[in-house]
Amino acid sequence: MPLAPLLALLAAAPSLTLAPEAARPGDAVLVRVAGAGPEAPRGTLGGRPLTFWRAGAEWRALAALPIETPPGDLPAEAEAAGAALRGVLRIVEPGFSSRALTLAPKYVEPPEEVRARIAADRKAFAEAYARPFEPPAFSRPFALPRRAPTSGRYGDQRVLNGEKASVHYGLDLTGPRGAPVAAANAGRVVLVRDAYLSGRSVVLWHGAGIYTLYFHLDRVDVRAGQVVRRGERIGRLGSTGRSTGPHLHWSVRVDGLLVDPESLVAIDFARGVAPDRVPAPSRAVAAPAAVAAPAVPAPPVAPAAAGAPALPGTER
């Protein structure tokens, strides 16, 4: 390690900061520890362990908030250079929407003959996520895979065909079939698969415990193992799998949880800052029939909970 950053590590008093300082349930949050010395700190946010990487003269970790996190104060704690550090993350109301969707019955209750295929899809996604922790493979902020209106946001409460309650764990970006879809940041392709529910799918691994997921593609333009740049085209927008019209379902997985993609895009990793999230009022929104997005079941509140089958790769 160069001498100047090392001296800065040793000289600074340990401190802990959060970016943002106010977040919504399901957000990604950057935790920064300065003055920790050469050894990685140990810490938690809301009781969930953090994994730190060195970023210049400080240590960083990217935390994931469960979507069930209630509004209020959430404690952040770390031990660094013999000091006990504490911070508080303010959790605000998320204002999740309510939508009604109509899907083909085979996608709400898949027939027996496709359940083995769904199980194989889930296994493939699980293997794609089984990468050891590594520092970020990126240096720039994350970007949307395409600039387009949204037809569904993270946390939308969905009712499938008037009956099945579910939660939407991604961001739906609209557009015509064949429109380009770009990598949200530099990373490696760890999965290319034509899955029953998510259709033609791509998963990118970015290091720092971050994966980005691209579903319902009409065409895939990358291969497993390929290294991609931020903004590089990885496929074309489509309507494959459980979908009622052309759109991109984009999800972000951080530390084993699916988080709000918009919260990740808001983090400026170069400066280590992010704007505070403001409380949002709950609202009911009717989903456009032509761009209805896939839905996944709400997290169970009991050991056994019924509901629509989870979209492969989106289980929480």
PDB file of C-alpha atoms in Angstrom:
ATOM      1  CA  MET A   1       0.000   0.000   0.000  1.00  0.00           C
ATOM      2  CA  PRO A   2       1.406   3.504  -0.818  1.00  0.00           C
ATOM      3  CA  LEU A   3       2.812   5.374   2.204  1.00  0.00           C
ATOM      4  CA  ALA A   4       0.486   8.405   2.085  1.00  0.00           C
ATOM      5  CA  PRO A   5      -2.805   6.474   2.283  1.00  0.00           C
ATOM      6  CA  LEU A   6      -1.316   4.257   4.995  1.00  0.00           C
ATOM      7  CA  LEU A   7      -0.314   7.270   7.110  1.00  0.00           C
ATOM      8  CA  ALA A   8      -3.806   8.709   6.650  1.00  0.00           C
ATOM      9  CA  LEU A   9      -5.303   5.429   7.853  1.00  0.00           C
ATOM     10  CA  LEU A  10      -3.153   5.467  10.965  1.00  0.00           C
ATOM     11  CA  ALA A  11      -3.549   9.166  11.788  1.00  0.00           C
ATOM     12  CA  ALA A  12      -7.301   9.695  11.429  1.00  0.00           C
ATOM     13  CA  ALA A  13      -9.623   9.076  14.353  1.00  0.00           C
ATOM     14  CA  PRO A  14     -12.032   6.243  13.531  1.00  0.00           C
ATOM     15  CA  SER A  15     -15.452   7.392  12.282  1.00  0.00           C
ATOM     16  CA  LEU A  16     -18.534   5.830  10.703  1.00  0.00           C
ATOM     17  CA  THR A  17     -20.772   7.482   8.111  1.00  0.00           C
ATOM     18  CA  LEU A  18     -23.791   6.294   6.144  1.00  0.00           C
ATOM     19  CA  ALA A  19     -24.807   7.200   2.609  1.00  0.00           C
ATOM     20  CA  PRO A  20     -27.621   8.031   2.588  1.00  0.00           C
ATOM     21  CA  GLU A  21     -28.514   8.914   6.184  1.00  0.00           C
ATOM     22  CA  ALA A  22     -32.226   8.351   5.477  1.00  0.00           C
ATOM     23  CA  ALA A  23     -33.353   5.316   3.480  1.00  0.00           C
ATOM     24  CA  ARG A  24     -36.466   3.364   2.557  1.00  0.00           C
ATOM     25  CA  PRO A  25     -37.105  -0.312   3.313  1.00  0.00           C
ATOM     26  CA  GLY A  26     -35.378  -2.378   0.620  1.00  0.00           C
ATOM     27  CA  ASP A  27     -32.660   0.185  -0.124  1.00  0.00           C
ATOM     28  CA  ALA A  28     -28.924  -0.285  -0.606  1.00  0.00           C
ATOM     29  CA  VAL A  29     -26.835   1.787   1.820  1.00  0.00           C
ATOM     30  CA  LEU A  30     -23.109   2.556   1.678  1.00  0.00           C
ATOM     31  CA  VAL A  31     -21.314   2.269   5.036  1.00  0.00           C
ATOM     32  CA  ARG A  32     -17.977   4.090   5.323  1.00  0.00           C
ATOM     33  CA  VAL A  33     -15.400   3.682   8.089  1.00  0.00           C
ATOM     34  CA  ALA A  34     -12.427   6.054   8.199  1.00  0.00           C
ATOM     35  CA  GLY A  35      -9.409   5.838  10.495  1.00  0.00           C
ATOM     36  CA  ALA A  36      -9.702   2.070  10.873  1.00  0.00           C
ATOM     37  CA  GLY A  37      -6.039   1.335  10.191  1.00  0.00           C
ATOM     38  CA  PRO A  38      -4.828  -1.512   7.995  1.00  0.00           C
ATOM     39  CA  GLU A  39      -7.245  -4.104   9.398  1.00  0.00           C
ATOM     40  CA  ALA A  40     -10.782  -4.364   8.047  1.00  0.00           C
ATOM     41  CA  PRO A  41     -13.426  -3.277  10.555  1.00  0.00           C
ATOM     42  CA  ARG A  42     -16.229  -5.524  11.710  1.00  0.00           C
ATOM     43  CA  GLY A  43     -19.742  -4.163  11.744  1.00  0.00           C
ATOM     44  CA  THR A  44     -23.483  -4.565  11.328  1.00  0.00           C
ATOM     45  CA  LEU A  45     -26.392  -2.509  10.059  1.00  0.00           C
ATOM     46  CA  GLY A  46     -29.684  -3.414  11.636  1.00  0.00           C
ATOM     47  CA  GLY A  47     -28.056  -6.592  12.942  1.00  0.00           C
ATOM     48  CA  ARG A  48     -26.971  -7.787   9.472  1.00  0.00           C
ATOM     49  CA  PRO A  49     -23.192  -8.342   9.182  1.00  0.00           C
ATOM     50  CA  LEU A  50     -21.200  -6.088   6.853  1.00  0.00           C
ATOM     51  CA  THR A  51     -18.313  -7.110   4.588  1.00  0.00           C
ATOM     52  CA  PHE A  52     -15.810  -4.301   4.052  1.00  0.00           C
ATOM     53  CA  TRP A  53     -13.374  -3.575   1.239  1.00  0.00           C
ATOM     54  CA  ARG A  54     -10.614  -0.964   1.207  1.00  0.00           C
ATOM     55  CA  ALA A  55     -11.300   2.191  -0.805  1.00  0.00           C
ATOM     56  CA  GLY A  56      -8.288   4.482  -0.623  1.00  0.00           C
ATOM     57  CA  ALA A  57      -7.843   5.696   2.953  1.00  0.00           C
ATOM     58  CA  GLU A  58     -11.105   4.199   4.237  1.00  0.00           C
ATOM     59  CA  TRP A  59     -13.084   0.975   4.371  1.00  0.00           C
ATOM     60  CA  ARG A  60     -16.499   0.530   2.788  1.00  0.00           C
ATOM     61  CA  ALA A  61     -19.378  -1.955   2.838  1.00  0.00           C
ATOM     62  CA  LEU A  62     -22.629  -2.026   0.914  1.00  0.00           C
ATOM     63  CA  ALA A  63     -25.587  -3.005   3.080  1.00  0.00           C
ATOM     64  CA  ALA A  64     -28.994  -4.285   2.008  1.00  0.00           C
ATOM     65  CA  LEU A  65     -32.132  -3.389   3.938  1.00  0.00           C
ATOM     66  CA  PRO A  66     -34.867  -6.045   4.035  1.00  0.00           C
ATOM     67  CA  ILE A  67     -38.107  -4.818   2.494  1.00  0.00           C
ATOM     68  CA  GLU A  68     -39.838  -5.632   5.803  1.00  0.00           C
ATOM     69  CA  THR A  69     -37.733  -3.057   7.714  1.00  0.00           C
ATOM     70  CA  PRO A  70     -40.153  -0.798   9.642  1.00  0.00           C
ATOM     71  CA  PRO A  71     -39.814   3.004   9.633  1.00  0.00           C
ATOM     72  CA  GLY A  72     -37.751   4.363  12.499  1.00  0.00           C
ATOM     73  CA  ASP A  73     -34.117   4.416  13.583  1.00  0.00           C
ATOM     74  CA  LEU A  74     -31.857   1.520  12.572  1.00  0.00           C
ATOM     75  CA  PRO A  75     -28.530   1.122  14.410  1.00  0.00           C
ATOM     76  CA  ALA A  76     -25.202   0.857  12.602  1.00  0.00           C
ATOM     77  CA  GLU A  77     -22.248  -0.462  14.613  1.00  0.00           C
ATOM     78  CA  ALA A  78     -18.601  -1.161  13.860  1.00  0.00           C
ATOM     79  CA  GLU A  79     -15.349  -1.981  15.634  1.00  0.00           C
ATOM     80  CA  ALA A  80     -12.294  -0.331  14.117  1.00  0.00           C
ATOM     81  CA  ALA A  81      -8.778   0.223  15.489  1.00  0.00           C
ATOM     82  CA  GLY A  82      -9.988  -0.652  18.975  1.00  0.00           C
ATOM     83  CA  ALA A  83     -12.831   1.874  18.856  1.00  0.00           C
ATOM     84  CA  ALA A  84     -16.560   1.149  19.012  1.00  0.00           C
ATOM     85  CA  LEU A  85     -18.361   3.195  16.355  1.00  0.00           C
ATOM     86  CA  ARG A  86     -22.080   3.834  16.160  1.00  0.00           C
ATOM     87  CA  GLY A  87     -24.438   5.512  13.765  1.00  0.00           C
ATOM     88  CA  VAL A  88     -28.151   5.701  13.088  1.00  0.00           C
ATOM     89  CA  LEU A  89     -29.915   5.189   9.767  1.00  0.00           C
ATOM     90  CA  ARG A  90     -33.354   6.779   9.574  1.00  0.00           C
ATOM     91  CA  ILE A  91     -35.878   4.535   7.791  1.00  0.00           C
ATOM     92  CA  VAL A  92     -38.716   6.468   6.150  1.00  0.00           C
ATOM     93  CA  GLU A  93     -42.078   5.385   4.747  1.00  0.00           C
ATOM     94  CA  PRO A  94     -41.582   3.727   1.341  1.00  0.00           C
ATOM     95  CA  GLY A  95     -45.026   4.460  -0.109  1.00  0.00           C
ATOM     96  CA  PHE A  96     -45.201   1.215  -2.077  1.00  0.00           C
ATOM     97  CA  SER A  97     -47.840   1.182  -4.808  1.00  0.00           C
ATOM     98  CA  SER A  98     -50.717  -1.242  -5.293  1.00  0.00           C
ATOM     99  CA  ARG A  99     -51.344  -2.711  -8.762  1.00  0.00           C
ATOM    100  CA  ALA A 100     -53.637  -5.272 -10.351  1.00  0.00           C
ATOM    101  CA  LEU A 101     -52.220  -7.501 -13.093  1.00  0.00           C
ATOM    102  CA  THR A 102     -53.729 -10.056 -15.438  1.00  0.00           C
ATOM    103  CA  LEU A 103     -51.463 -12.918 -16.468  1.00  0.00           C
ATOM    104  CA  ALA A 104     -51.952 -16.227 -18.251  1.00  0.00           C
ATOM    105  CA  PRO A 105     -53.059 -18.821 -15.656  1.00  0.00           C
ATOM    106  CA  LYS A 106     -50.029 -21.017 -16.449  1.00  0.00           C
ATOM    107  CA  TYR A 107     -47.752 -18.286 -15.052  1.00  0.00           C
ATOM    108  CA  VAL A 108     -49.753 -17.845 -11.832  1.00  0.00           C
ATOM    109  CA  GLU A 109     -50.073 -21.574 -11.142  1.00  0.00           C
ATOM    110  CA  PRO A 110     -47.516 -23.311 -13.401  1.00  0.00           C
ATOM    111  CA  PRO A 111     -48.638 -26.737 -14.615  1.00  0.00           C
ATOM    112  CA  GLU A 112     -46.978 -29.840 -13.208  1.00  0.00           C
ATOM    113  CA  GLU A 113     -44.963 -30.493 -16.361  1.00  0.00           C
ATOM    114  CA  VAL A 114     -42.956 -27.239 -16.034  1.00  0.00           C
ATOM    115  CA  ARG A 115     -42.160 -27.428 -12.318  1.00  0.00           C
ATOM    116  CA  ALA A 116     -38.965 -29.390 -12.924  1.00  0.00           C
ATOM    117  CA  ARG A 117     -37.867 -26.667 -15.337  1.00  0.00           C
ATOM    118  CA  ILE A 118     -38.582 -23.982 -12.732  1.00  0.00           C
ATOM    119  CA  ALA A 119     -36.574 -25.939 -10.146  1.00  0.00           C
ATOM    120  CA  ALA A 120     -33.653 -26.160 -12.587  1.00  0.00           C
ATOM    121  CA  ASP A 121     -33.905 -22.411 -13.212  1.00  0.00           C
ATOM    122  CA  ARG A 122     -33.716 -21.713  -9.479  1.00  0.00           C
ATOM    123  CA  LYS A 123     -30.654 -23.940  -9.135  1.00  0.00           C
ATOM    124  CA  ALA A 124     -28.930 -22.130 -12.019  1.00  0.00           C
ATOM    125  CA  PHE A 125     -29.598 -18.726 -10.429  1.00  0.00           C
ATOM    126  CA  ALA A 126     -28.340 -19.954  -7.049  1.00  0.00           C
ATOM    127  CA  GLU A 127     -25.100 -21.169  -8.657  1.00  0.00           C
ATOM    128  CA  ALA A 128     -24.663 -17.800 -10.391  1.00  0.00           C
ATOM    129  CA  TYR A 129     -24.894 -16.043  -7.017  1.00  0.00           C
ATOM    130  CA  ALA A 130     -22.358 -18.339  -5.337  1.00  0.00           C
ATOM    131  CA  ARG A 131     -19.362 -16.077  -5.979  1.00  0.00           C
ATOM    132  CA  PRO A 132     -16.916 -15.307  -3.163  1.00  0.00           C
ATOM    133  CA  PHE A 133     -16.823 -11.708  -2.009  1.00  0.00           C
ATOM    134  CA  GLU A 134     -14.455  -9.482  -3.974  1.00  0.00           C
ATOM    135  CA  PRO A 135     -13.890  -5.700  -4.061  1.00  0.00           C
ATOM    136  CA  PRO A 136     -15.860  -3.718  -6.662  1.00  0.00           C
ATOM    137  CA  ALA A 137     -15.116  -4.397 -10.319  1.00  0.00           C
ATOM    138  CA  PHE A 138     -16.374  -0.877 -11.094  1.00  0.00           C
ATOM    139  CA  SER A 139     -15.254   2.671 -10.420  1.00  0.00           C
ATOM    140  CA  ARG A 140     -18.237   4.647 -11.741  1.00  0.00           C
ATOM    141  CA  PRO A 141     -21.808   4.929 -10.386  1.00  0.00           C
ATOM    142  CA  PHE A 142     -24.465   2.504 -11.574  1.00  0.00           C
ATOM    143  CA  ALA A 143     -26.717   3.650 -14.410  1.00  0.00           C
ATOM    144  CA  LEU A 144     -30.141   2.583 -15.617  1.00  0.00           C
ATOM    145  CA  PRO A 145     -29.923  -0.126 -18.315  1.00  0.00           C
ATOM    146  CA  ARG A 146     -31.995   2.135 -20.551  1.00  0.00           C
ATOM    147  CA  ARG A 147     -33.497   5.609 -20.290  1.00  0.00           C
ATOM    148  CA  ALA A 148     -37.238   4.995 -20.440  1.00  0.00           C
ATOM    149  CA  PRO A 149     -40.487   5.507 -18.548  1.00  0.00           C
ATOM    150  CA  THR A 150     -41.215   2.989 -15.797  1.00  0.00           C
ATOM    151  CA  SER A 151     -44.299   0.772 -15.626  1.00  0.00           C
ATOM    152  CA  GLY A 152     -43.545  -0.731 -12.232  1.00  0.00           C
ATOM    153  CA  ARG A 153     -41.281   0.016  -9.301  1.00  0.00           C
ATOM    154  CA  TYR A 154     -39.664  -1.919  -6.507  1.00  0.00           C
ATOM    155  CA  GLY A 155     -42.048  -2.830  -3.698  1.00  0.00           C
ATOM    156  CA  ASP A 156     -45.263  -2.596  -5.746  1.00  0.00           C
ATOM    157  CA  GLN A 157     -47.934  -4.710  -4.087  1.00  0.00           C
ATOM    158  CA  ARG A 158     -49.400  -6.875  -6.868  1.00  0.00           C
ATOM    159  CA  VAL A 159     -52.690  -8.739  -7.165  1.00  0.00           C
ATOM    160  CA  LEU A 160     -52.511 -11.458  -9.824  1.00  0.00           C
ATOM    161  CA  ASN A 161     -55.757 -12.173 -11.667  1.00  0.00           C
ATOM    162  CA  GLY A 162     -57.743 -10.744  -8.780  1.00  0.00           C
ATOM    163  CA  GLU A 163     -56.457 -13.252  -6.232  1.00  0.00           C
ATOM    164  CA  LYS A 164     -52.735 -13.794  -5.660  1.00  0.00           C
ATOM    165  CA  ALA A 165     -50.979 -11.158  -3.569  1.00  0.00           C
ATOM    166  CA  SER A 166     -47.316 -10.598  -4.439  1.00  0.00           C
ATOM    167  CA  VAL A 167     -44.483  -8.088  -4.254  1.00  0.00           C
ATOM    168  CA  HIS A 168     -42.486  -6.712  -7.179  1.00  0.00           C
ATOM    169  CA  TYR A 169     -38.735  -6.813  -6.544  1.00  0.00           C
ATOM    170  CA  GLY A 170     -37.456  -4.800  -9.490  1.00  0.00           C
ATOM    171  CA  LEU A 171     -37.807  -1.818 -11.778  1.00  0.00           C
ATOM    172  CA  ASP A 172     -39.732  -2.161 -15.059  1.00  0.00           C
ATOM    173  CA  LEU A 173     -38.480  -0.047 -17.954  1.00  0.00           C
ATOM    174  CA  THR A 174     -40.676   0.262 -21.027  1.00  0.00           C
ATOM    175  CA  GLY A 175     -39.837   0.340 -24.706  1.00  0.00           C
ATOM    176  CA  PRO A 176     -40.429  -1.357 -28.047  1.00  0.00           C
ATOM    177  CA  ARG A 177     -39.352  -4.906 -28.708  1.00  0.00           C
ATOM    178  CA  GLY A 178     -35.723  -4.932 -29.837  1.00  0.00           C
ATOM    179  CA  ALA A 179     -34.682  -1.736 -28.004  1.00  0.00           C
ATOM    180  CA  PRO A 180     -31.109  -1.989 -26.654  1.00  0.00           C
ATOM    181  CA  VAL A 181     -30.453  -2.954 -23.031  1.00  0.00           C
ATOM    182  CA  ALA A 182     -27.101  -1.921 -21.526  1.00  0.00           C
ATOM    183  CA  ALA A 183     -24.992  -3.147 -18.611  1.00  0.00           C
ATOM    184  CA  ALA A 184     -25.635  -0.957 -15.557  1.00  0.00           C
ATOM    185  CA  ASN A 185     -21.942  -1.064 -14.653  1.00  0.00           C
ATOM    186  CA  ALA A 186     -18.714  -2.914 -15.319  1.00  0.00           C
ATOM    187  CA  GLY A 187     -18.846  -6.569 -14.365  1.00  0.00           C
ATOM    188  CA  ARG A 188     -18.834 -10.175 -15.505  1.00  0.00           C
ATOM    189  CA  VAL A 189     -21.665 -12.219 -17.020  1.00  0.00           C
ATOM    190  CA  VAL A 190     -22.368 -15.085 -14.610  1.00  0.00           C
ATOM    191  CA  LEU A 191     -25.635 -16.348 -16.116  1.00  0.00           C
ATOM    192  CA  VAL A 192     -27.318 -16.440 -19.512  1.00  0.00           C
ATOM    193  CA  ARG A 193     -30.490 -18.534 -19.447  1.00  0.00           C
ATOM    194  CA  ASP A 194     -33.905 -18.904 -21.046  1.00  0.00           C
ATOM    195  CA  ALA A 195     -35.970 -19.412 -17.889  1.00  0.00           C
ATOM    196  CA  TYR A 196     -39.644 -20.315 -17.717  1.00  0.00           C
ATOM    197  CA  LEU A 197     -40.735 -17.300 -15.666  1.00  0.00           C
ATOM    198  CA  SER A 198     -38.087 -14.651 -16.352  1.00  0.00           C
ATOM    199  CA  GLY A 199     -37.631 -15.542 -20.038  1.00  0.00           C
ATOM    200  CA  ARG A 200     -34.282 -14.798 -21.641  1.00  0.00           C
ATOM    201  CA  SER A 201     -32.245 -13.597 -18.697  1.00  0.00           C
ATOM    202  CA  VAL A 202     -28.781 -12.195 -17.976  1.00  0.00           C
ATOM    203  CA  VAL A 203     -27.098 -11.821 -14.575  1.00  0.00           C
ATOM    204  CA  LEU A 204     -24.025  -9.605 -14.131  1.00  0.00           C
ATOM    205  CA  TRP A 205     -21.675  -9.803 -11.146  1.00  0.00           C
ATOM    206  CA  HIS A 206     -20.031  -6.513 -10.150  1.00  0.00           C
ATOM    207  CA  GLY A 207     -18.096  -7.419  -7.004  1.00  0.00           C
ATOM    208  CA  ALA A 208     -18.915  -5.916  -3.570  1.00  0.00           C
ATOM    209  CA  GLY A 209     -21.756  -8.444  -3.267  1.00  0.00           C
ATOM    210  CA  ILE A 210     -23.688  -6.791  -6.137  1.00  0.00           C
ATOM    211  CA  TYR A 211     -25.504  -8.574  -8.975  1.00  0.00           C
ATOM    212  CA  THR A 212     -27.768  -6.978 -11.577  1.00  0.00           C
ATOM    213  CA  LEU A 213     -30.509  -9.005 -13.298  1.00  0.00           C
ATOM    214  CA  TYR A 214     -32.044  -8.375 -16.729  1.00  0.00           C
ATOM    215  CA  PHE A 215     -35.257 -10.288 -17.544  1.00  0.00           C
ATOM    216  CA  HIS A 216     -37.615 -10.877 -20.503  1.00  0.00           C
ATOM    217  CA  LEU A 217     -35.008 -10.087 -23.154  1.00  0.00           C
ATOM    218  CA  ASP A 218     -35.910 -10.718 -26.776  1.00  0.00           C
ATOM    219  CA  ARG A 219     -32.263 -11.437 -27.571  1.00  0.00           C
ATOM    220  CA  VAL A 220     -29.072 -11.885 -25.560  1.00  0.00           C
ATOM    221  CA  ASP A 221     -25.834 -10.412 -26.952  1.00  0.00           C
ATOM    222  CA  VAL A 222     -23.351 -11.652 -24.323  1.00  0.00           C
ATOM    223  CA  ARG A 223     -22.086 -15.030 -23.138  1.00  0.00           C
ATOM    224  CA  ALA A 224     -21.368 -16.469 -19.705  1.00  0.00           C
ATOM    225  CA  GLY A 225     -17.916 -15.480 -18.443  1.00  0.00           C
ATOM    226  CA  GLN A 226     -17.711 -12.354 -20.602  1.00  0.00           C
ATOM    227  CA  VAL A 227     -16.444  -9.129 -18.996  1.00  0.00           C
ATOM    228  CA  VAL A 228     -18.606  -6.131 -19.904  1.00  0.00           C
ATOM    229  CA  ARG A 229     -18.199  -2.377 -19.612  1.00  0.00           C
ATOM    230  CA  ARG A 230     -20.689   0.085 -18.174  1.00  0.00           C
ATOM    231  CA  GLY A 231     -23.148   0.961 -20.958  1.00  0.00           C
ATOM    232  CA  GLU A 232     -22.198  -1.983 -23.186  1.00  0.00           C
ATOM    233  CA  ARG A 233     -25.179  -3.587 -24.901  1.00  0.00           C
ATOM    234  CA  ILE A 234     -26.012  -6.971 -23.382  1.00  0.00           C
ATOM    235  CA  GLY A 235     -29.298  -7.677 -25.178  1.00  0.00           C
ATOM    236  CA  ARG A 236     -32.535  -6.454 -26.660  1.00  0.00           C
ATOM    237  CA  LEU A 237     -35.771  -5.639 -24.848  1.00  0.00           C
ATOM    238  CA  GLY A 238     -38.522  -8.219 -25.212  1.00  0.00           C
ATOM    239  CA  SER A 239     -41.473 -10.016 -23.631  1.00  0.00           C
ATOM    240  CA  THR A 240     -40.249 -13.565 -23.014  1.00  0.00           C
ATOM    241  CA  GLY A 241     -41.288 -15.611 -19.973  1.00  0.00           C
ATOM    242  CA  ARG A 242     -43.962 -14.321 -17.585  1.00  0.00           C
ATOM    243  CA  SER A 243     -44.767 -11.024 -19.275  1.00  0.00           C
ATOM    244  CA  THR A 244     -47.726  -9.418 -21.011  1.00  0.00           C
ATOM    245  CA  GLY A 245     -45.806  -6.987 -23.191  1.00  0.00           C
ATOM    246  CA  PRO A 246     -42.326  -5.708 -24.103  1.00  0.00           C
ATOM    247  CA  HIS A 247     -40.414  -4.310 -21.136  1.00  0.00           C
ATOM    248  CA  LEU A 248     -37.218  -4.849 -19.165  1.00  0.00           C
ATOM    249  CA  HIS A 249     -37.515  -6.112 -15.622  1.00  0.00           C
ATOM    250  CA  TRP A 250     -34.313  -4.978 -13.896  1.00  0.00           C
ATOM    251  CA  SER A 251     -33.441  -6.224 -10.421  1.00  0.00           C
ATOM    252  CA  VAL A 252     -30.464  -5.613  -8.132  1.00  0.00           C
ATOM    253  CA  ARG A 253     -29.192  -8.136  -5.592  1.00  0.00           C
ATOM    254  CA  VAL A 254     -26.947  -6.926  -2.763  1.00  0.00           C
ATOM    255  CA  ASP A 255     -25.647  -9.136   0.033  1.00  0.00           C
ATOM    256  CA  GLY A 256     -28.228 -11.817  -0.743  1.00  0.00           C
ATOM    257  CA  LEU A 257     -31.263  -9.519  -0.835  1.00  0.00           C
ATOM    258  CA  LEU A 258     -33.090  -7.878  -3.726  1.00  0.00           C
ATOM    259  CA  VAL A 259     -32.938  -4.112  -3.192  1.00  0.00           C
ATOM    260  CA  ASP A 260     -34.512  -1.102  -4.866  1.00  0.00           C
ATOM    261  CA  PRO A 261     -32.474  -0.505  -8.058  1.00  0.00           C
ATOM    262  CA  GLU A 262     -33.083   3.239  -7.813  1.00  0.00           C
ATOM    263  CA  SER A 263     -31.318   3.322  -4.430  1.00  0.00           C
ATOM    264  CA  LEU A 264     -28.179   1.772  -5.950  1.00  0.00           C
ATOM    265  CA  VAL A 265     -28.192   4.181  -8.901  1.00  0.00           C
ATOM    266  CA  ALA A 266     -28.339   7.097  -6.438  1.00  0.00           C
ATOM    267  CA  ILE A 267     -25.031   6.177  -4.733  1.00  0.00           C
ATOM    268  CA  ASP A 268     -21.991   8.107  -5.942  1.00  0.00           C
ATOM    269  CA  PHE A 269     -19.247   5.565  -5.240  1.00  0.00           C
ATOM    270  CA  ALA A 270     -16.479   7.962  -6.291  1.00  0.00           C
ATOM    271  CA  ARG A 271     -17.372  10.460  -3.537  1.00  0.00           C
ATOM    272  CA  GLY A 272     -19.047   8.004  -1.164  1.00  0.00           C
ATOM    273  CA  VAL A 273     -22.298   9.984  -0.938  1.00  0.00           C
ATOM    274  CA  ALA A 274     -25.985   9.504  -1.702  1.00  0.00           C
ATOM    275  CA  PRO A 275     -29.011  11.785  -1.321  1.00  0.00           C
ATOM    276  CA  ASP A 276     -31.389  11.078   1.533  1.00  0.00           C
ATOM    277  CA  ARG A 277     -34.558   9.263   0.560  1.00  0.00           C
ATOM    278  CA  VAL A 278     -37.738  11.164   1.364  1.00  0.00           C
ATOM    279  CA  PRO A 279     -40.912   9.562   2.734  1.00  0.00           C
ATOM    280  CA  ALA A 280     -43.377   8.606  -0.004  1.00  0.00           C
ATOM    281  CA  PRO A 281     -47.152   8.370   0.451  1.00  0.00           C
ATOM    282  CA  SER A 282     -48.766   5.035  -0.396  1.00  0.00           C
ATOM    283  CA  ARG A 283     -50.695   5.073  -3.653  1.00  0.00           C
ATOM    284  CA  ALA A 284     -52.738   2.758  -5.843  1.00  0.00           C
ATOM    285  CA  VAL A 285     -51.746   2.584  -9.497  1.00  0.00           C
ATOM    286  CA  ALA A 286     -53.400   0.670 -12.309  1.00  0.00           C
ATOM    287  CA  ALA A 287     -50.772  -1.207 -14.306  1.00  0.00           C
ATOM    288  CA  PRO A 288     -50.815  -0.678 -18.094  1.00  0.00           C
ATOM    289  CA  ALA A 289     -51.902  -3.946 -19.688  1.00  0.00           C
ATOM    290  CA  ALA A 290     -49.246  -3.805 -22.412  1.00  0.00           C
ATOM    291  CA  VAL A 291     -46.279  -3.578 -20.076  1.00  0.00           C
ATOM    292  CA  ALA A 292     -47.328  -5.544 -17.017  1.00  0.00           C
ATOM    293  CA  ALA A 293     -44.276  -6.915 -15.274  1.00  0.00           C
ATOM    294  CA  PRO A 294     -43.542 -10.211 -13.551  1.00  0.00           C
ATOM    295  CA  ALA A 295     -44.574 -10.507  -9.952  1.00  0.00           C
ATOM    296  CA  VAL A 296     -43.157 -12.519  -7.115  1.00  0.00           C
ATOM    297  CA  PRO A 297     -44.716 -13.507  -3.803  1.00  0.00           C
ATOM    298  CA  ALA A 298     -44.510 -11.330  -0.742  1.00  0.00           C
ATOM    299  CA  PRO A 299     -42.005 -12.540   1.851  1.00  0.00           C
ATOM    300  CA  PRO A 300     -43.777 -15.077   4.084  1.00  0.00           C
ATOM    301  CA  VAL A 301     -44.884 -14.008   7.525  1.00  0.00           C
ATOM    302  CA  ALA A 302     -45.148 -17.614   8.692  1.00  0.00           C
ATOM    303  CA  PRO A 303     -42.956 -20.675   8.096  1.00  0.00           C
ATOM    304  CA  ALA A 304     -45.342 -21.932   5.401  1.00  0.00           C
ATOM    305  CA  ALA A 305     -46.982 -19.349   3.183  1.00  0.00           C
ATOM    306  CA  ALA A 306     -48.923 -19.924  -0.002  1.00  0.00           C
ATOM    307  CA  GLY A 307     -48.658 -17.775  -3.089  1.00  0.00           C
ATOM    308  CA  ALA A 308     -47.520 -17.590  -6.677  1.00  0.00           C
ATOM    309  CA  PRO A 309     -44.213 -19.317  -7.431  1.00  0.00           C
ATOM    310  CA  ALA A 310     -41.182 -17.103  -7.068  1.00  0.00           C
ATOM    311  CA  LEU A 311     -39.511 -15.811 -10.183  1.00  0.00           C
ATOM    312  CA  PRO A 312     -36.168 -17.648 -10.420  1.00  0.00           C
ATOM    313  CA  GLY A 313     -33.416 -15.493  -9.068  1.00  0.00           C
ATOM    314  CA  THR A 314     -35.746 -13.272  -7.047  1.00  0.00           C
ATOM    315  CA  GLU A 315     -36.316 -15.344  -3.933  1.00  0.00           C
ATOM    316  CA  ARG A 316     -35.636 -13.477  -0.720  1.00  0.00           C
TER     317      ARG A 316
END
